[in-house]
Amino acid sequence: MNFYHFARGVVASVFFPLYRIEVKGKEHFPKEGAVLLCSNHIDNLDPPTVGISAPRQVHFMAKEELFRIPVLGGIVRKVGSFPVKRGMSDREALRNGLNVLKDGGVLGLFPEGTRSKDGQLGKGLAGAGFFALRSNALVVPCAVIGTYKPFNKVKVFFGEPINLDPLRERKATAEEATELIMSKIAELLEKHRS
């Protein structure tokens, strides 16, 4: 058993009962090939929650500050995440992300770039659109709904993959692609918030 599966098992054994995590839409998740997984961001616990909910290993792009924290930094790296410098163009992070997709892996992003202060979906950054257009990855929208209070329910919904071929064909901008991705996340949130 590799470290990722061990860590995932440990986190799942705590998170699923503590936050009563409910996962829907796994059937939409491609079983193989490159996937760009894009989710809303409401809490620092979203990455492990989305990671244990997804049926495949997710490589997250995470803020570089996490990698400087003793012990946690090593764990975050060992589960396949890589650092990104926030607020600037980070070529190495972009290259790492594209390599994950080129190798047929799952790249996890929170396109808003930071947590929502009020729980509402914020504006997406162009990075999500960049990865979507520069790869042949299927884009899976994801919605996380709930509050991370013990024994409250947190729900994770995976939507149907978004077809970005029309945008790739007409050489759309990264911003346009991100807008489409964010609209699909918004639809998921709207549909399941009730």
Coordinates of C-alpha atoms in Angstrom, one line a residue:
M1 CA 0.0 0.0 0.0
N2 CA 1.5 3.4 -1.0
F3 CA 1.5 6.4 1.3
Y4 CA -1.4 8.1 -0.6
H5 CA -3.8 5.2 0.0
F6 CA -2.7 4.9 3.7
A7 CA -3.2 8.6 4.3
R8 CA -6.5 8.6 2.4
G9 CA -7.7 5.7 4.6
V10 CA -6.8 7.5 7.8
V11 CA -8.4 10.8 6.8
A12 CA -11.6 9.0 5.5
S13 CA -11.9 7.0 8.7
V14 CA -12.1 10.3 10.7
F15 CA -13.9 12.7 8.2
F16 CA -16.7 10.4 7.0
P17 CA -18.2 9.9 10.4
L18 CA -17.2 13.3 11.9
Y19 CA -18.6 15.4 9.1
R20 CA -21.2 12.8 7.9
I21 CA -19.8 13.2 4.4
E22 CA -22.2 12.2 1.6
V23 CA -20.9 11.8 -1.9
K24 CA -23.0 11.8 -5.0
G25 CA -22.2 11.7 -8.7
K26 CA -19.2 9.3 -8.6
E27 CA -20.6 7.7 -11.8
H28 CA -19.7 11.0 -13.6
F29 CA -16.1 10.6 -12.7
P30 CA -14.0 9.2 -15.6
K31 CA -12.4 5.9 -14.6
E32 CA -9.2 6.7 -16.6
G33 CA -7.5 9.5 -18.5
A34 CA -6.7 13.1 -17.6
V35 CA -9.3 14.8 -15.4
L36 CA -9.3 18.4 -14.3
L37 CA -11.4 18.5 -11.1
C38 CA -12.7 21.9 -10.2
S39 CA -14.5 22.7 -7.0
N40 CA -15.9 25.6 -5.0
H41 CA -13.9 26.5 -1.9
I42 CA -15.6 27.0 1.5
D43 CA -13.1 25.7 4.0
N44 CA -9.4 24.6 4.6
L45 CA -10.8 21.1 4.9
D46 CA -12.1 21.1 1.3
P47 CA -8.9 19.5 -0.3
P48 CA -8.9 16.4 2.0
T49 CA -12.7 16.1 1.7
V50 CA -12.7 16.3 -2.1
G51 CA -9.7 14.0 -2.2
I52 CA -11.3 11.2 -0.1
S53 CA -14.6 11.6 -2.0
A54 CA -13.1 11.2 -5.5
P55 CA -12.7 7.7 -6.8
R56 CA -9.2 8.4 -8.0
Q57 CA -6.0 10.0 -6.6
V58 CA -6.2 13.7 -6.9
H59 CA -3.1 15.9 -7.2
F60 CA -3.9 19.2 -5.7
M61 CA -2.1 22.5 -6.4
A62 CA -1.8 23.9 -2.9
K63 CA -0.5 27.3 -1.6
E64 CA 3.2 27.2 -1.0
E65 CA 2.9 28.3 2.6
L66 CA 1.5 24.8 3.5
F67 CA 4.8 23.2 2.3
R68 CA 6.7 25.2 4.9
I69 CA 4.8 23.8 7.9
P70 CA 6.9 21.1 9.6
V71 CA 5.5 17.6 9.2
L72 CA 2.4 18.8 7.3
G73 CA 4.5 20.1 4.4
G74 CA 6.0 16.6 4.0
I75 CA 2.7 14.9 4.2
V76 CA 1.1 17.3 1.6
R77 CA 3.9 16.6 -0.8
K78 CA 3.8 12.8 -0.2
V79 CA 0.1 12.6 -1.2
G80 CA 0.9 14.1 -4.6
S81 CA 0.2 17.8 -4.1
F82 CA 2.6 20.5 -5.3
P83 CA 3.1 24.2 -4.3
V84 CA 1.9 27.3 -6.1
K85 CA 2.8 30.8 -5.4
R86 CA -0.4 32.8 -5.0
G87 CA -1.0 36.1 -6.6
M88 CA 1.6 35.7 -9.4
S89 CA 2.2 33.6 -12.5
D90 CA 4.0 30.5 -11.2
R91 CA 5.5 28.7 -14.3
E92 CA 6.7 25.7 -12.3
A93 CA 3.3 25.1 -10.8
L94 CA 1.7 25.4 -14.3
R95 CA 4.2 22.9 -15.6
N96 CA 3.6 20.5 -12.7
G97 CA -0.1 20.7 -13.3
L98 CA 0.2 20.1 -17.0
N99 CA 2.5 17.1 -16.3
V100 CA -0.2 15.5 -14.0
L101 CA -2.7 15.8 -16.9
K102 CA -0.2 14.7 -19.5
D103 CA 0.4 11.5 -17.5
G104 CA -3.4 10.9 -17.4
G105 CA -3.8 11.9 -13.8
V106 CA -6.4 13.9 -11.9
L107 CA -5.5 17.6 -11.1
G108 CA -7.6 19.2 -8.4
L109 CA -8.2 22.9 -8.4
F110 CA -10.2 25.5 -6.5
P111 CA -10.6 28.0 -9.3
E112 CA -11.6 30.8 -6.9
G113 CA -8.0 30.7 -5.6
T114 CA -9.0 31.2 -2.0
R115 CA -11.8 30.3 0.4
S116 CA -15.2 32.1 0.1
K117 CA -15.8 34.2 3.2
D118 CA -19.6 34.1 2.9
G119 CA -20.1 30.7 1.3
Q120 CA -21.1 32.2 -2.0
L121 CA -19.3 31.2 -5.2
G122 CA -16.6 33.7 -6.1
K123 CA -15.1 34.6 -9.5
G124 CA -12.8 32.0 -10.9
L125 CA -9.2 32.7 -11.8
A126 CA -7.9 32.1 -15.4
G127 CA -5.7 29.2 -14.2
A128 CA -8.5 26.6 -14.4
G129 CA -9.2 27.7 -18.0
F130 CA -5.5 27.5 -18.8
F131 CA -5.3 23.9 -17.7
A132 CA -8.6 23.0 -19.4
L133 CA -7.5 24.5 -22.8
R134 CA -3.9 23.4 -22.7
S135 CA -4.7 19.7 -22.1
N136 CA -7.2 17.2 -23.4
A137 CA -8.5 16.6 -19.9
L138 CA -12.1 16.1 -19.1
V139 CA -13.3 18.8 -16.7
V140 CA -15.4 17.5 -13.8
P141 CA -17.2 20.2 -11.8
C142 CA -17.6 19.6 -8.1
A143 CA -19.7 21.3 -5.4
V144 CA -19.0 21.1 -1.7
I145 CA -22.0 22.1 0.5
G146 CA -22.3 22.2 4.3
T147 CA -20.3 23.4 7.3
Y148 CA -17.4 21.5 8.9
K149 CA -19.0 21.3 12.3
P150 CA -18.8 17.9 13.9
F151 CA -21.8 15.8 13.0
N152 CA -23.3 18.3 10.6
K153 CA -23.5 17.0 7.1
V154 CA -21.1 17.9 4.3
K155 CA -22.1 16.9 0.8
V156 CA -19.8 16.5 -2.2
F157 CA -21.4 16.4 -5.7
F158 CA -19.5 15.5 -8.8
G159 CA -21.2 16.8 -12.0
E160 CA -21.0 15.5 -15.5
P161 CA -17.8 16.2 -17.4
I162 CA -17.8 19.5 -19.3
N163 CA -17.1 19.3 -23.0
L164 CA -14.5 22.0 -23.8
D165 CA -13.8 20.9 -27.3
P166 CA -15.9 23.8 -28.9
L167 CA -13.8 26.3 -26.8
R168 CA -10.6 24.6 -27.8
E169 CA -11.5 24.6 -31.5
R170 CA -12.3 28.3 -31.5
K171 CA -9.2 29.2 -29.5
A172 CA -11.2 30.6 -26.6
T173 CA -9.4 32.5 -23.8
A174 CA -8.6 31.0 -20.5
E175 CA -11.1 33.4 -18.9
E176 CA -13.9 32.1 -21.1
A177 CA -13.1 28.5 -20.2
T178 CA -13.0 29.4 -16.5
E179 CA -16.4 31.2 -16.8
L180 CA -17.9 28.0 -18.3
I181 CA -16.4 25.8 -15.6
M182 CA -17.6 28.2 -12.8
S183 CA -21.1 28.3 -14.3
K184 CA -21.3 24.5 -14.1
I185 CA -20.1 24.6 -10.5
A186 CA -22.8 27.2 -9.8
E187 CA -25.4 25.0 -11.4
L188 CA -24.4 22.1 -9.1
L189 CA -24.6 24.3 -6.1
E190 CA -28.0 25.7 -7.1
K191 CA -29.4 22.2 -7.7
H192 CA -28.2 20.6 -4.5
R193 CA -28.4 23.5 -1.9
S194 CA -32.0 22.8 -1.1

